[in-house]
mmCIF file of C-alpha atoms in Angstrom:
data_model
loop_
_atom_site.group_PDB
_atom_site.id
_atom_site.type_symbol
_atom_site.label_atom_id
_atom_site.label_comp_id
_atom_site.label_asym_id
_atom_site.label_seq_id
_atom_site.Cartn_x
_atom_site.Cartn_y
_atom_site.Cartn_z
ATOM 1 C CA UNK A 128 317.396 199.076 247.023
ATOM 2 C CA UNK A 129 314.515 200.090 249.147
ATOM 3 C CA UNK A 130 316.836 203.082 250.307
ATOM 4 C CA UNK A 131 316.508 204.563 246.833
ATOM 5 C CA UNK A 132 313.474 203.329 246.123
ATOM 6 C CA UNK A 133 312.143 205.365 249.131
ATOM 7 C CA UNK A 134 314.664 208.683 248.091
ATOM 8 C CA UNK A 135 312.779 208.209 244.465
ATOM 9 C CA UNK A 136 309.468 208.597 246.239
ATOM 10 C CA UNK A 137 310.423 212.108 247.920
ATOM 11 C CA UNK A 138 311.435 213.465 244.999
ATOM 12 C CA UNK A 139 308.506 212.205 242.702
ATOM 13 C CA UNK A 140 306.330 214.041 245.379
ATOM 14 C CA UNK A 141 308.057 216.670 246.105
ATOM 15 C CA UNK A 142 308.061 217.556 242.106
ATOM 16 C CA UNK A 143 304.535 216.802 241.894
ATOM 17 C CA UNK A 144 303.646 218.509 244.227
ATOM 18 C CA UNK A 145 305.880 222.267 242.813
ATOM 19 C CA UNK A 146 303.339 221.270 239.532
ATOM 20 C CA UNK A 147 299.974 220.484 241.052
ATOM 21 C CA UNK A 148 299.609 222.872 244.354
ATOM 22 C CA UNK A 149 300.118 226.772 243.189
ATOM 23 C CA UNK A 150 301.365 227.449 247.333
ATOM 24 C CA UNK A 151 304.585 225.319 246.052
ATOM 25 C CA UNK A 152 305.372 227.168 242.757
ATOM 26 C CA UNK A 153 307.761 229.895 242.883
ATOM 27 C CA UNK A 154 306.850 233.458 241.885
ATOM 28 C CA UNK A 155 307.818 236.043 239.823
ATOM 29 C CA UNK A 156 305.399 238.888 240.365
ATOM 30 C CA UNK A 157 305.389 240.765 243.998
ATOM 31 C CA UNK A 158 301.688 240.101 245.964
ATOM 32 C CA UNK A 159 299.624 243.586 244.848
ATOM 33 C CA UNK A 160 298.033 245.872 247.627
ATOM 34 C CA UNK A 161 294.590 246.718 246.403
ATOM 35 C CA UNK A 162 294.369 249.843 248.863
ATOM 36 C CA UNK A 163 296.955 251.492 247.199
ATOM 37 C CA UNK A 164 294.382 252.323 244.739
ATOM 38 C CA UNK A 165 291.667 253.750 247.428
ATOM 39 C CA UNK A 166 291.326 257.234 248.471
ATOM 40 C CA UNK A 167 290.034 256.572 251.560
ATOM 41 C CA UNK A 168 288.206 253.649 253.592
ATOM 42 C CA UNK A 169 285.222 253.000 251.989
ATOM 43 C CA UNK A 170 285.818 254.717 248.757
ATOM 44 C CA UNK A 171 287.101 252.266 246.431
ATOM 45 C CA UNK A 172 288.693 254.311 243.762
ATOM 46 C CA UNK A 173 291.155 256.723 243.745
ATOM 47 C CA UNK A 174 292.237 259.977 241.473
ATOM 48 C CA UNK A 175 295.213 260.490 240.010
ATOM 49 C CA UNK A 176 296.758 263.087 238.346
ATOM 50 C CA UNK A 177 299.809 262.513 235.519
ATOM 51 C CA UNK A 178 301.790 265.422 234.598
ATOM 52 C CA UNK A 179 304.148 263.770 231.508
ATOM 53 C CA UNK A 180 304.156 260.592 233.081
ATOM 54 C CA UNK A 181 306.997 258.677 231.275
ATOM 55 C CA UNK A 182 306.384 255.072 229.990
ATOM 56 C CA UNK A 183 308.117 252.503 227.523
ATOM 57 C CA UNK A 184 306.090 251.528 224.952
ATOM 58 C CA UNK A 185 306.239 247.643 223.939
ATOM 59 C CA UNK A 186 303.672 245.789 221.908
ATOM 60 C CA UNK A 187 302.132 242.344 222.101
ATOM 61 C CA UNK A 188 299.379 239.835 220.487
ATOM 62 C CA UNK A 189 296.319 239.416 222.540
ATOM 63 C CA UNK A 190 293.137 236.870 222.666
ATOM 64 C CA UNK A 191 290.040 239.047 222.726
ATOM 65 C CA UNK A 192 292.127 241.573 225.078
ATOM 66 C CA UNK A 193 293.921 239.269 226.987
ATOM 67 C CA UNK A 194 297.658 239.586 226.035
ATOM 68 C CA UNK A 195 299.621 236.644 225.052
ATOM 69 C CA UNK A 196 303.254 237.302 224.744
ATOM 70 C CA UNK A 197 303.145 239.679 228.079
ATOM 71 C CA UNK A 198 305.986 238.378 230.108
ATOM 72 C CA UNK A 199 308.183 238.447 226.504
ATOM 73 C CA UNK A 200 306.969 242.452 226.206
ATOM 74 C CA UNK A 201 307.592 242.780 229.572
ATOM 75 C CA UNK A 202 310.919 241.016 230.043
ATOM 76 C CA UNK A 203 312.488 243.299 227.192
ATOM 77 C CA UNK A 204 311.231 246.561 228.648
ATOM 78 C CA UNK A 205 312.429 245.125 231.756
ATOM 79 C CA UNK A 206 315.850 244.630 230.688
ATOM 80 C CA UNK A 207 315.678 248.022 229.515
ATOM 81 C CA UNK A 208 314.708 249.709 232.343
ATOM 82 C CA UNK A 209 317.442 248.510 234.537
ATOM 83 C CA UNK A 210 320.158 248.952 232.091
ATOM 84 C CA UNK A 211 319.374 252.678 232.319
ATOM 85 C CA UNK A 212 318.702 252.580 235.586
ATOM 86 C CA UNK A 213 315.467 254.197 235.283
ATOM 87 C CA UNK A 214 313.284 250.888 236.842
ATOM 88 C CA UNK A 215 310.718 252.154 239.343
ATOM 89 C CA UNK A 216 310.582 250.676 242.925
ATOM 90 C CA UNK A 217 308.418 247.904 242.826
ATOM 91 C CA UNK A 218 305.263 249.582 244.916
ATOM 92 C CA UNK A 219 305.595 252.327 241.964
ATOM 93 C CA UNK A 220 305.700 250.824 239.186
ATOM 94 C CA UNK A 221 302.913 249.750 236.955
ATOM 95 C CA UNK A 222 302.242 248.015 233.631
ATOM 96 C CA UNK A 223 299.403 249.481 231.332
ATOM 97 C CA UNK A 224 297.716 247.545 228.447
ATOM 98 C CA UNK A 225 295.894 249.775 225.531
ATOM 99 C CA UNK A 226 293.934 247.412 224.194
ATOM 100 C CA UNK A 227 293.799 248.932 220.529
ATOM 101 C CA UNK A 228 292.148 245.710 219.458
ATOM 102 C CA UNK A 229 291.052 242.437 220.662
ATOM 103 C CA UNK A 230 294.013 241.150 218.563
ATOM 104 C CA UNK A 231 296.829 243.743 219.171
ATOM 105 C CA UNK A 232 297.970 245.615 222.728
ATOM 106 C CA UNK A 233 300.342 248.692 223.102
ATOM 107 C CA UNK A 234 302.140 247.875 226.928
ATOM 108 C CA UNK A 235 303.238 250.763 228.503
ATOM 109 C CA UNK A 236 306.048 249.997 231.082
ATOM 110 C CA UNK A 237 306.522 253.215 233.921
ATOM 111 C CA UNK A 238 309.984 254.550 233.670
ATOM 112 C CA UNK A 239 311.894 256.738 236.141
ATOM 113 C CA UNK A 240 313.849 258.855 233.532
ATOM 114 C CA UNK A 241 312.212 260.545 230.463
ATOM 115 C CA UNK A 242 315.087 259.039 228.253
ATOM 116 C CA UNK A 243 316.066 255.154 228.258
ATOM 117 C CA UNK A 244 318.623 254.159 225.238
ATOM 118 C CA UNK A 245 316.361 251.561 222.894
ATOM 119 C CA UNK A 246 313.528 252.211 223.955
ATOM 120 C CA UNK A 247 310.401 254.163 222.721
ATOM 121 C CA UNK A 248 309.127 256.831 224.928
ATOM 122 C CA UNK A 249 306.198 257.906 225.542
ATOM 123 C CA UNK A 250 304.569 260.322 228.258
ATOM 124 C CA UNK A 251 300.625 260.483 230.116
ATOM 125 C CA UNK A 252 299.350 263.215 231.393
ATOM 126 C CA UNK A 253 295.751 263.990 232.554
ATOM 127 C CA UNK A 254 293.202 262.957 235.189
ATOM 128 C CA UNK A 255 293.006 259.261 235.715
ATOM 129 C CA UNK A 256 289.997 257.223 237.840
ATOM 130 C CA UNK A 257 291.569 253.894 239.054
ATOM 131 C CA UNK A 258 289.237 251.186 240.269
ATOM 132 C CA UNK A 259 290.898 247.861 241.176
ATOM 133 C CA UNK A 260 288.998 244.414 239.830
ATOM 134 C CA UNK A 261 289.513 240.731 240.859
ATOM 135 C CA UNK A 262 288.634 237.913 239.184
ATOM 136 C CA UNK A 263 289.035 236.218 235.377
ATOM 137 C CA UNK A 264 289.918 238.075 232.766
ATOM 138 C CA UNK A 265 286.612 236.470 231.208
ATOM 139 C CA UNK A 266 285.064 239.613 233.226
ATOM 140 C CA UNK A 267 287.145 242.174 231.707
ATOM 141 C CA UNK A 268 283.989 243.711 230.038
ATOM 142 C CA UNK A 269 281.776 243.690 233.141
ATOM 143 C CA UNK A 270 285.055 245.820 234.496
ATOM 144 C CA UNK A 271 284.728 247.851 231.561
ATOM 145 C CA UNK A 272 281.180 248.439 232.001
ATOM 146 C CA UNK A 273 281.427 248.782 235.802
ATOM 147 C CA UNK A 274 283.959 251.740 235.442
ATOM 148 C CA UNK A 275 281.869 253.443 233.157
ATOM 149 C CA UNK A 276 278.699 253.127 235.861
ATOM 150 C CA UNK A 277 280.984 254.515 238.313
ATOM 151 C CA UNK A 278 282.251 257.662 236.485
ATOM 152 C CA UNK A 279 278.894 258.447 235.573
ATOM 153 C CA UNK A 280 277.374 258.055 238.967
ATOM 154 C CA UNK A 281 280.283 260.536 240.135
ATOM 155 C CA UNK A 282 280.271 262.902 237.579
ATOM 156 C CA UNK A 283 275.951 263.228 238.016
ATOM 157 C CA UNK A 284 277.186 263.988 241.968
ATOM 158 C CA UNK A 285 279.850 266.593 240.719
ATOM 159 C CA UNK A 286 282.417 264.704 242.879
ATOM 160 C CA UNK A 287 284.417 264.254 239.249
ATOM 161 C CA UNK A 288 284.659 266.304 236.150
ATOM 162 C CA UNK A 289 284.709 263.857 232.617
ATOM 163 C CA UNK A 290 285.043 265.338 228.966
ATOM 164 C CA UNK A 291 282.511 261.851 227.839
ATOM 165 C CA UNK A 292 281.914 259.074 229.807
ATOM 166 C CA UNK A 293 281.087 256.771 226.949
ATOM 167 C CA UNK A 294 284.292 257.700 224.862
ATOM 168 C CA UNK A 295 286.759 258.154 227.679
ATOM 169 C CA UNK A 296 290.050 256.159 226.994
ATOM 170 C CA UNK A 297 290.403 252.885 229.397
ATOM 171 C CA UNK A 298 293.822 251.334 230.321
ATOM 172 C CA UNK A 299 294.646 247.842 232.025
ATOM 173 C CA UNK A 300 296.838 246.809 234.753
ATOM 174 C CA UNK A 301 297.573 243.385 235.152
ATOM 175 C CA UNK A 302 299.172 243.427 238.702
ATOM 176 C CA UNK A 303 300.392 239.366 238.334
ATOM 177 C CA UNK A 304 301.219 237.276 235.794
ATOM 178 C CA UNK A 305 298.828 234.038 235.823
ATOM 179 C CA UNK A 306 300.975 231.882 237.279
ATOM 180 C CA UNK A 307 301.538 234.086 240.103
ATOM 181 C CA UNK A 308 297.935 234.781 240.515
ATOM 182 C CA UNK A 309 296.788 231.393 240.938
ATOM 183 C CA UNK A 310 299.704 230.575 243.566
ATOM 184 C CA UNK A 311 298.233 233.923 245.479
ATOM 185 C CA UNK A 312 294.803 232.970 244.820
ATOM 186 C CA UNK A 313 293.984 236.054 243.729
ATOM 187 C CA UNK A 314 294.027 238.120 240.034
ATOM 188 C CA UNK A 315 294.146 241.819 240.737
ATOM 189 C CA UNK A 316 293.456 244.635 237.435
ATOM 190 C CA UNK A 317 293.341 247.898 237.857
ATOM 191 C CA UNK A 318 291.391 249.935 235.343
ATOM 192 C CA UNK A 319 292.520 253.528 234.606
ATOM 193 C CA UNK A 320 289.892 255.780 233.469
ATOM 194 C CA UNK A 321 290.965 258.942 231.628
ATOM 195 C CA UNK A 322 288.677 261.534 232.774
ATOM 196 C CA UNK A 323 290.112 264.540 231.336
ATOM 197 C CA UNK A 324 293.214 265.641 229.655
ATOM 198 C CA UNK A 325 294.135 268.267 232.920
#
């Protein structure tokens, strides 16, 4: 009938419209506040200090550094967490990525209690630099790069005090998942720079 004809024609659009336009998708990752990573106005970095900062430790595949099976990690630590009741509010909680290899990443999942039952545990402590990115992960090593310039540059003006710029240990924080950065039409990584172990 043309009644159902028409009602078939909503909900064709309607479900094209939840696959093609990222503003109609639902998400699954809250929108990330890049100032919360500024010291000031102006200065866009900020420093951090970790004294046995706890973490659970998952692992996952990656694609020259670009994890695969993140959300799967992530999920499990996740689950975890709120069994425990040791999951983080979500404006403190973070998500690092050691990249060991291009192939291989250790994800380390912030944890309000030092103990959570099947889990592995592990702790950071130490000066951190973070400087927030945005863009494609394609530009991960420009980040990489970028953070290094910027430690450097601070560390010649004595505003920062780095063991070695060039081997200082690098962590990732992927703020969104992909399919919640392309419905906010941004992709948001923080880079932590360990500056010293103090």
């Amino acid at each position: 009938s043309k009644q159902q004809q028409q009602e078939h024609k909503i909900i064709f659009t309607m479900s094209t419209a939840t696959k093609e336009d990222p503003a109609m998708a639902p998400t699954c990752c809250p929108p990330f506040d890049p100032t919360l990573y500024q010291e000031a106005e102006g200065i866009d970095y900020k420093i951090l200090q970790w004294t046995s900062k706890p973490f659970i430790k998952e692992g996952t595949w990656c694609c020259y550094y670009v994890p695969l099976s993140y959300g799967k990690a992530l999920t499990r630590a996740t689950k975890k967490l709120e069994d425990a009741g040791a999951a983080l509010p979500e404006k403190d909680a973070i998500v690092l990525s050691d990249c060991d290899s291009a192939w291989y990443s250790t994800m380390l999942v912030s944890s309000g209690k030092e103990e959570v039952p099947g889990a592995e545990m592990v702790t950071l402590s130490g000066t951190f630099l973070a400087k927030v990115f945005e863009g494609e992960y394609k530009e991960m090593c420009e980040w990489f790069k970028a953070t290094k310039s910027l430690v450097a540059r601070l560390k010649e003006e004595n505003n920062v005090k780095c063991e070695d710029v060039e081997k200082m240990k690098m962590l990732f924080y992927y703020t969104t998942c992909p399919k919640c950065a392309k419905k906010y039409g941004k992709n948001y990584v923080v880079v932590f720079a360990k500056l010293s172990d103090k």
